Amino acid sequence: MAPTTDIEVIELYIWNHFTAVKAGKPLIGGKLYTYMPGSTSTPKAAYTDAWLTVPHENPIILNSEGSADIHLSGTYLLRLYDPD
């Protein structure tokens, strides 16, 4: 059987760079808490790397651009707060 010349390519983009903006400005120092779904008392690990080997602190503190590289595994409840 000859190989086909029709190739369908499906590209999946997983955006792991999280940015928060408030009133049009980056949420510098914002705090992102990660929890088990349906709970605000049971933390769930988020990771700094795609291999899910290096966990973030909880909460994740957003940088000077209001951003963080965040890798998740499964379903989460996320809560974002001002730095105060």
PDB file of N, CA and C in Angstrom:
ATOM      1  N   MET A   1       0.840  -1.158   0.000  1.00  0.00           N
ATOM      2  CA  MET A   1       0.000   0.000   0.000  1.00  0.00           C
ATOM      3  C   MET A   1       0.901   1.243   0.000  1.00  0.00           C
ATOM      4  N   ALA A   2       0.625   2.186  -0.863  1.00  0.00           N
ATOM      5  CA  ALA A   2       1.415   3.419  -0.962  1.00  0.00           C
ATOM      6  C   ALA A   2       1.000   4.391   0.141  1.00  0.00           C
ATOM      7  N   PRO A   3       1.955   5.161   0.639  1.00  0.00           N
ATOM      8  CA  PRO A   3       1.609   6.146   1.666  1.00  0.00           C
ATOM      9  C   PRO A   3       0.698   7.217   1.085  1.00  0.00           C
ATOM     10  N   THR A   4      -0.170   7.713   1.904  1.00  0.00           N
ATOM     11  CA  THR A   4      -1.081   8.757   1.454  1.00  0.00           C
ATOM     12  C   THR A   4      -0.372  10.112   1.414  1.00  0.00           C
ATOM     13  N   THR A   5      -0.837  10.984   0.553  1.00  0.00           N
ATOM     14  CA  THR A   5      -0.272  12.329   0.500  1.00  0.00           C
ATOM     15  C   THR A   5      -1.120  13.303   1.301  1.00  0.00           C
ATOM     16  N   ASP A   6      -2.287  12.847   1.748  1.00  0.00           N
ATOM     17  CA  ASP A   6      -3.144  13.692   2.578  1.00  0.00           C
ATOM     18  C   ASP A   6      -2.753  13.478   4.044  1.00  0.00           C
ATOM     19  N   ILE A   7      -2.285  14.520   4.656  1.00  0.00           N
ATOM     20  CA  ILE A   7      -1.865  14.433   6.059  1.00  0.00           C
ATOM     21  C   ILE A   7      -2.659  15.453   6.849  1.00  0.00           C
ATOM     22  N   GLU A   8      -3.254  14.998   7.914  1.00  0.00           N
ATOM     23  CA  GLU A   8      -3.964  15.896   8.810  1.00  0.00           C
ATOM     24  C   GLU A   8      -3.110  16.094  10.048  1.00  0.00           C
ATOM     25  N   VAL A   9      -2.839  17.319  10.354  1.00  0.00           N
ATOM     26  CA  VAL A   9      -2.015  17.637  11.529  1.00  0.00           C
ATOM     27  C   VAL A   9      -2.898  18.333  12.553  1.00  0.00           C
ATOM     28  N   ILE A  10      -2.882  17.823  13.739  1.00  0.00           N
ATOM     29  CA  ILE A  10      -3.617  18.437  14.839  1.00  0.00           C
ATOM     30  C   ILE A  10      -2.585  18.980  15.817  1.00  0.00           C
ATOM     31  N   GLU A  11      -2.665  20.248  16.079  1.00  0.00           N
ATOM     32  CA  GLU A  11      -1.723  20.868  17.016  1.00  0.00           C
ATOM     33  C   GLU A  11      -2.465  21.214  18.300  1.00  0.00           C
ATOM     34  N   LEU A  12      -1.913  20.792  19.399  1.00  0.00           N
ATOM     35  CA  LEU A  12      -2.471  21.126  20.702  1.00  0.00           C
ATOM     36  C   LEU A  12      -1.526  22.093  21.395  1.00  0.00           C
ATOM     37  N   TYR A  13      -2.044  23.215  21.767  1.00  0.00           N
ATOM     38  CA  TYR A  13      -1.233  24.202  22.479  1.00  0.00           C
ATOM     39  C   TYR A  13      -1.666  24.224  23.931  1.00  0.00           C
ATOM     40  N   ILE A  14      -0.754  23.952  24.801  1.00  0.00           N
ATOM     41  CA  ILE A  14      -1.028  23.999  26.228  1.00  0.00           C
ATOM     42  C   ILE A  14      -0.315  25.230  26.769  1.00  0.00           C
ATOM     43  N   TRP A  15      -1.083  26.210  27.135  1.00  0.00           N
ATOM     44  CA  TRP A  15      -0.515  27.463  27.622  1.00  0.00           C
ATOM     45  C   TRP A  15      -0.301  27.352  29.117  1.00  0.00           C
ATOM     46  N   ASN A  16       0.932  27.335  29.536  1.00  0.00           N
ATOM     47  CA  ASN A  16       1.265  27.189  30.942  1.00  0.00           C
ATOM     48  C   ASN A  16       1.804  28.465  31.551  1.00  0.00           C
ATOM     49  N   HIS A  17       1.762  29.544  30.784  1.00  0.00           N
ATOM     50  CA  HIS A  17       2.225  30.819  31.308  1.00  0.00           C
ATOM     51  C   HIS A  17       0.993  31.604  31.728  1.00  0.00           C
ATOM     52  N   PHE A  18       0.815  31.745  33.031  1.00  0.00           N
ATOM     53  CA  PHE A  18      -0.353  32.399  33.602  1.00  0.00           C
ATOM     54  C   PHE A  18      -0.031  33.866  33.847  1.00  0.00           C
ATOM     55  N   THR A  19      -0.929  34.758  33.432  1.00  0.00           N
ATOM     56  CA  THR A  19      -0.771  36.183  33.691  1.00  0.00           C
ATOM     57  C   THR A  19      -2.092  36.730  34.216  1.00  0.00           C
ATOM     58  N   ALA A  20      -2.001  37.528  35.274  1.00  0.00           N
ATOM     59  CA  ALA A  20      -3.187  38.162  35.850  1.00  0.00           C
ATOM     60  C   ALA A  20      -3.073  39.666  35.690  1.00  0.00           C
ATOM     61  N   VAL A  21      -4.186  40.280  35.322  1.00  0.00           N
ATOM     62  CA  VAL A  21      -4.245  41.729  35.126  1.00  0.00           C
ATOM     63  C   VAL A  21      -5.432  42.256  35.922  1.00  0.00           C
ATOM     64  N   LYS A  22      -5.214  43.375  36.604  1.00  0.00           N
ATOM     65  CA  LYS A  22      -6.296  44.020  37.345  1.00  0.00           C
ATOM     66  C   LYS A  22      -6.306  45.491  36.961  1.00  0.00           C
ATOM     67  N   ALA A  23      -7.443  45.989  36.542  1.00  0.00           N
ATOM     68  CA  ALA A  23      -7.593  47.384  36.120  1.00  0.00           C
ATOM     69  C   ALA A  23      -6.570  47.743  35.039  1.00  0.00           C
ATOM     70  N   GLY A  24      -6.283  46.789  34.146  1.00  0.00           N
ATOM     71  CA  GLY A  24      -5.372  47.030  33.042  1.00  0.00           C
ATOM     72  C   GLY A  24      -3.895  46.967  33.387  1.00  0.00           C
ATOM     73  N   LYS A  25      -3.572  46.617  34.635  1.00  0.00           N
ATOM     74  CA  LYS A  25      -2.174  46.544  35.063  1.00  0.00           C
ATOM     75  C   LYS A  25      -1.868  45.142  35.581  1.00  0.00           C
ATOM     76  N   PRO A  26      -0.605  44.693  35.422  1.00  0.00           N
ATOM     77  CA  PRO A  26      -0.241  43.367  35.924  1.00  0.00           C
ATOM     78  C   PRO A  26      -0.461  43.262  37.430  1.00  0.00           C
ATOM     79  N   LEU A  27      -0.940  42.123  37.865  1.00  0.00           N
ATOM     80  CA  LEU A  27      -1.178  41.887  39.292  1.00  0.00           C
ATOM     81  C   LEU A  27       0.124  41.432  39.944  1.00  0.00           C
ATOM     82  N   ILE A  28       1.045  42.378  40.092  1.00  0.00           N
ATOM     83  CA  ILE A  28       2.368  42.097  40.671  1.00  0.00           C
ATOM     84  C   ILE A  28       2.197  41.631  42.112  1.00  0.00           C
ATOM     85  N   GLY A  29       2.809  40.506  42.433  1.00  0.00           N
ATOM     86  CA  GLY A  29       2.723  39.964  43.787  1.00  0.00           C
ATOM     87  C   GLY A  29       1.404  39.284  44.090  1.00  0.00           C
ATOM     88  N   GLY A  30       0.535  39.142  43.065  1.00  0.00           N
ATOM     89  CA  GLY A  30      -0.733  38.449  43.278  1.00  0.00           C
ATOM     90  C   GLY A  30      -0.484  37.031  43.794  1.00  0.00           C
ATOM     91  N   LYS A  31      -1.471  36.503  44.491  1.00  0.00           N
ATOM     92  CA  LYS A  31      -1.346  35.170  45.091  1.00  0.00           C
ATOM     93  C   LYS A  31      -2.372  34.236  44.471  1.00  0.00           C
ATOM     94  N   LEU A  32      -1.889  33.165  43.855  1.00  0.00           N
ATOM     95  CA  LEU A  32      -2.758  32.166  43.251  1.00  0.00           C
ATOM     96  C   LEU A  32      -2.702  30.901  44.104  1.00  0.00           C
ATOM     97  N   TYR A  33      -3.830  30.580  44.711  1.00  0.00           N
ATOM     98  CA  TYR A  33      -3.945  29.368  45.524  1.00  0.00           C
ATOM     99  C   TYR A  33      -4.524  28.253  44.660  1.00  0.00           C
ATOM    100  N   THR A  34      -4.010  27.040  44.831  1.00  0.00           N
ATOM    101  CA  THR A  34      -4.492  25.879  44.087  1.00  0.00           C
ATOM    102  C   THR A  34      -5.042  24.851  45.067  1.00  0.00           C
ATOM    103  N   TYR A  35      -6.294  24.453  44.843  1.00  0.00           N
ATOM    104  CA  TYR A  35      -6.992  23.529  45.739  1.00  0.00           C
ATOM    105  C   TYR A  35      -7.562  22.339  44.977  1.00  0.00           C
ATOM    106  N   MET A  36      -7.905  21.318  45.737  1.00  0.00           N
ATOM    107  CA  MET A  36      -8.671  20.203  45.192  1.00  0.00           C
ATOM    108  C   MET A  36     -10.035  20.756  44.773  1.00  0.00           C
ATOM    109  N   PRO A  37     -10.629  20.231  43.707  1.00  0.00           N
ATOM    110  CA  PRO A  37     -11.943  20.726  43.277  1.00  0.00           C
ATOM    111  C   PRO A  37     -12.970  20.626  44.404  1.00  0.00           C
ATOM    112  N   GLY A  38     -13.764  21.668  44.550  1.00  0.00           N
ATOM    113  CA  GLY A  38     -14.813  21.657  45.562  1.00  0.00           C
ATOM    114  C   GLY A  38     -14.337  21.965  46.968  1.00  0.00           C
ATOM    115  N   SER A  39     -13.073  22.348  47.139  1.00  0.00           N
ATOM    116  CA  SER A  39     -12.534  22.606  48.476  1.00  0.00           C
ATOM    117  C   SER A  39     -11.714  23.886  48.470  1.00  0.00           C
ATOM    118  N   THR A  40     -11.799  24.632  49.549  1.00  0.00           N
ATOM    119  CA  THR A  40     -10.888  25.763  49.730  1.00  0.00           C
ATOM    120  C   THR A  40      -9.991  25.527  50.938  1.00  0.00           C
ATOM    121  N   SER A  41      -9.925  24.268  51.371  1.00  0.00           N
ATOM    122  CA  SER A  41      -9.069  23.941  52.505  1.00  0.00           C
ATOM    123  C   SER A  41      -8.075  22.824  52.201  1.00  0.00           C
ATOM    124  N   THR A  42      -8.246  22.128  51.077  1.00  0.00           N
ATOM    125  CA  THR A  42      -7.329  21.052  50.717  1.00  0.00           C
ATOM    126  C   THR A  42      -6.475  21.483  49.535  1.00  0.00           C
ATOM    127  N   PRO A  43      -5.212  21.865  49.788  1.00  0.00           N
ATOM    128  CA  PRO A  43      -4.343  22.301  48.691  1.00  0.00           C
ATOM    129  C   PRO A  43      -4.086  21.173  47.695  1.00  0.00           C
ATOM    130  N   LYS A  44      -3.849  21.562  46.450  1.00  0.00           N
ATOM    131  CA  LYS A  44      -3.453  20.608  45.415  1.00  0.00           C
ATOM    132  C   LYS A  44      -2.216  21.177  44.732  1.00  0.00           C
ATOM    133  N   ALA A  45      -1.207  20.351  44.554  1.00  0.00           N
ATOM    134  CA  ALA A  45       0.071  20.808  44.003  1.00  0.00           C
ATOM    135  C   ALA A  45      -0.058  21.274  42.561  1.00  0.00           C
ATOM    136  N   ALA A  46       0.574  22.402  42.285  1.00  0.00           N
ATOM    137  CA  ALA A  46       0.824  22.899  40.933  1.00  0.00           C
ATOM    138  C   ALA A  46       2.341  22.873  40.783  1.00  0.00           C
ATOM    139  N   TYR A  47       2.832  22.840  39.561  1.00  0.00           N
ATOM    140  CA  TYR A  47       4.255  22.585  39.345  1.00  0.00           C
ATOM    141  C   TYR A  47       4.915  23.672  38.507  1.00  0.00           C
ATOM    142  N   THR A  48       6.221  23.787  38.679  1.00  0.00           N
ATOM    143  CA  THR A  48       7.006  24.764  37.937  1.00  0.00           C
ATOM    144  C   THR A  48       7.479  24.208  36.600  1.00  0.00           C
ATOM    145  N   ASP A  49       7.401  22.891  36.420  1.00  0.00           N
ATOM    146  CA  ASP A  49       7.934  22.253  35.217  1.00  0.00           C
ATOM    147  C   ASP A  49       6.905  21.318  34.586  1.00  0.00           C
ATOM    148  N   ALA A  50       7.052  21.092  33.295  1.00  0.00           N
ATOM    149  CA  ALA A  50       6.117  20.256  32.534  1.00  0.00           C
ATOM    150  C   ALA A  50       6.147  18.791  32.949  1.00  0.00           C
ATOM    151  N   TRP A  51       7.200  18.352  33.623  1.00  0.00           N
ATOM    152  CA  TRP A  51       7.323  16.955  34.057  1.00  0.00           C
ATOM    153  C   TRP A  51       6.677  16.736  35.414  1.00  0.00           C
ATOM    154  N   LEU A  52       6.144  17.818  35.999  1.00  0.00           N
ATOM    155  CA  LEU A  52       5.438  17.758  37.283  1.00  0.00           C
ATOM    156  C   LEU A  52       6.317  17.197  38.394  1.00  0.00           C
ATOM    157  N   THR A  53       7.572  17.634  38.413  1.00  0.00           N
ATOM    158  CA  THR A  53       8.505  17.145  39.428  1.00  0.00           C
ATOM    159  C   THR A  53       8.860  18.198  40.472  1.00  0.00           C
ATOM    160  N   VAL A  54       8.662  19.490  40.148  1.00  0.00           N
ATOM    161  CA  VAL A  54       9.042  20.561  41.080  1.00  0.00           C
ATOM    162  C   VAL A  54       7.781  21.345  41.448  1.00  0.00           C
ATOM    163  N   PRO A  55       7.244  21.110  42.652  1.00  0.00           N
ATOM    164  CA  PRO A  55       6.013  21.804  43.028  1.00  0.00           C
ATOM    165  C   PRO A  55       6.255  23.276  43.335  1.00  0.00           C
ATOM    166  N   HIS A  56       5.253  24.078  43.030  1.00  0.00           N
ATOM    167  CA  HIS A  56       5.234  25.480  43.441  1.00  0.00           C
ATOM    168  C   HIS A  56       4.902  25.552  44.924  1.00  0.00           C
ATOM    169  N   GLU A  57       5.247  26.663  45.548  1.00  0.00           N
ATOM    170  CA  GLU A  57       4.701  26.974  46.863  1.00  0.00           C
ATOM    171  C   GLU A  57       3.211  27.250  46.660  1.00  0.00           C
ATOM    172  N   ASN A  58       2.436  27.103  47.710  1.00  0.00           N
ATOM    173  CA  ASN A  58       1.011  27.392  47.635  1.00  0.00           C
ATOM    174  C   ASN A  58       0.687  28.401  48.724  1.00  0.00           C
ATOM    175  N   PRO A  59       0.500  29.680  48.412  1.00  0.00           N
ATOM    176  CA  PRO A  59       0.132  30.189  47.110  1.00  0.00           C
ATOM    177  C   PRO A  59       1.337  30.435  46.202  1.00  0.00           C
ATOM    178  N   ILE A  60       1.048  30.508  44.911  1.00  0.00           N
ATOM    179  CA  ILE A  60       2.047  30.889  43.915  1.00  0.00           C
ATOM    180  C   ILE A  60       2.043  32.415  43.871  1.00  0.00           C
ATOM    181  N   ILE A  61       3.210  33.021  44.064  1.00  0.00           N
ATOM    182  CA  ILE A  61       3.321  34.478  44.046  1.00  0.00           C
ATOM    183  C   ILE A  61       3.692  34.911  42.629  1.00  0.00           C
ATOM    184  N   LEU A  62       2.878  35.796  42.050  1.00  0.00           N
ATOM    185  CA  LEU A  62       3.112  36.264  40.686  1.00  0.00           C
ATOM    186  C   LEU A  62       4.282  37.245  40.650  1.00  0.00           C
ATOM    187  N   ASN A  63       5.039  37.219  39.571  1.00  0.00           N
ATOM    188  CA  ASN A  63       6.262  38.013  39.441  1.00  0.00           C
ATOM    189  C   ASN A  63       5.970  39.469  39.073  1.00  0.00           C
ATOM    190  N   SER A  64       7.002  40.199  38.697  1.00  0.00           N
ATOM    191  CA  SER A  64       6.896  41.629  38.388  1.00  0.00           C
ATOM    192  C   SER A  64       6.084  41.910  37.122  1.00  0.00           C
ATOM    193  N   GLU A  65       5.711  40.872  36.414  1.00  0.00           N
ATOM    194  CA  GLU A  65       4.835  41.012  35.245  1.00  0.00           C
ATOM    195  C   GLU A  65       3.434  40.469  35.544  1.00  0.00           C
ATOM    196  N   GLY A  66       3.195  40.101  36.804  1.00  0.00           N
ATOM    197  CA  GLY A  66       1.919  39.500  37.175  1.00  0.00           C
ATOM    198  C   GLY A  66       1.761  38.106  36.616  1.00  0.00           C
ATOM    199  N   SER A  67       2.885  37.387  36.436  1.00  0.00           N
ATOM    200  CA  SER A  67       2.887  36.097  35.745  1.00  0.00           C
ATOM    201  C   SER A  67       3.595  35.015  36.543  1.00  0.00           C
ATOM    202  N   ALA A  68       3.362  33.789  36.105  1.00  0.00           N
ATOM    203  CA  ALA A  68       4.093  32.627  36.614  1.00  0.00           C
ATOM    204  C   ALA A  68       3.910  31.493  35.612  1.00  0.00           C
ATOM    205  N   ASP A  69       4.930  30.651  35.485  1.00  0.00           N
ATOM    206  CA  ASP A  69       4.797  29.423  34.703  1.00  0.00           C
ATOM    207  C   ASP A  69       4.199  28.376  35.627  1.00  0.00           C
ATOM    208  N   ILE A  70       3.036  27.884  35.257  1.00  0.00           N
ATOM    209  CA  ILE A  70       2.291  26.967  36.126  1.00  0.00           C
ATOM    210  C   ILE A  70       1.848  25.763  35.307  1.00  0.00           C
ATOM    211  N   HIS A  71       2.182  24.587  35.797  1.00  0.00           N
ATOM    212  CA  HIS A  71       1.773  23.339  35.156  1.00  0.00           C
ATOM    213  C   HIS A  71       0.835  22.618  36.117  1.00  0.00           C
ATOM    214  N   LEU A  72      -0.308  22.202  35.593  1.00  0.00           N
ATOM    215  CA  LEU A  72      -1.330  21.548  36.410  1.00  0.00           C
ATOM    216  C   LEU A  72      -1.522  20.114  35.957  1.00  0.00           C
ATOM    217  N   SER A  73      -2.080  19.322  36.849  1.00  0.00           N
ATOM    218  CA  SER A  73      -2.375  17.931  36.546  1.00  0.00           C
ATOM    219  C   SER A  73      -3.784  17.622  37.031  1.00  0.00           C
ATOM    220  N   GLY A  74      -4.718  17.548  36.113  1.00  0.00           N
ATOM    221  CA  GLY A  74      -6.090  17.242  36.494  1.00  0.00           C
ATOM    222  C   GLY A  74      -6.920  18.499  36.704  1.00  0.00           C
ATOM    223  N   THR A  75      -7.908  18.380  37.585  1.00  0.00           N
ATOM    224  CA  THR A  75      -8.872  19.440  37.849  1.00  0.00           C
ATOM    225  C   THR A  75      -8.520  20.160  39.140  1.00  0.00           C
ATOM    226  N   TYR A  76      -8.688  21.479  39.127  1.00  0.00           N
ATOM    227  CA  TYR A  76      -8.337  22.312  40.274  1.00  0.00           C
ATOM    228  C   TYR A  76      -9.446  23.318  40.552  1.00  0.00           C
ATOM    229  N   LEU A  77      -9.435  23.818  41.769  1.00  0.00           N
ATOM    230  CA  LEU A  77     -10.134  25.049  42.130  1.00  0.00           C
ATOM    231  C   LEU A  77      -9.025  26.064  42.330  1.00  0.00           C
ATOM    232  N   LEU A  78      -9.094  27.176  41.603  1.00  0.00           N
ATOM    233  CA  LEU A  78      -8.064  28.214  41.681  1.00  0.00           C
ATOM    234  C   LEU A  78      -8.675  29.452  42.316  1.00  0.00           C
ATOM    235  N   ARG A  79      -7.923  30.082  43.220  1.00  0.00           N
ATOM    236  CA  ARG A  79      -8.336  31.334  43.839  1.00  0.00           C
ATOM    237  C   ARG A  79      -7.202  32.333  43.688  1.00  0.00           C
ATOM    238  N   LEU A  80      -7.507  33.496  43.123  1.00  0.00           N
ATOM    239  CA  LEU A  80      -6.514  34.533  42.887  1.00  0.00           C
ATOM    240  C   LEU A  80      -6.823  35.724  43.777  1.00  0.00           C
ATOM    241  N   TYR A  81      -5.783  36.213  44.481  1.00  0.00           N
ATOM    242  CA  TYR A  81      -5.952  37.327  45.403  1.00  0.00           C
ATOM    243  C   TYR A  81      -4.931  38.419  45.116  1.00  0.00           C
ATOM    244  N   ASP A  82      -5.270  39.647  45.519  1.00  0.00           N
ATOM    245  CA  ASP A  82      -4.320  40.760  45.496  1.00  0.00           C
ATOM    246  C   ASP A  82      -3.155  40.431  46.423  1.00  0.00           C
ATOM    247  N   PRO A  83      -2.026  41.139  46.266  1.00  0.00           N
ATOM    248  CA  PRO A  83      -0.891  40.882  47.158  1.00  0.00           C
ATOM    249  C   PRO A  83      -1.188  41.191  48.620  1.00  0.00           C
ATOM    250  N   ASP A  84      -2.140  42.081  48.862  1.00  0.00           N
ATOM    251  CA  ASP A  84      -2.485  42.444  50.255  1.00  0.00           C
ATOM    252  C   ASP A  84      -3.387  41.400  50.847  1.00  0.00           C
TER     253      ASP A  84
END
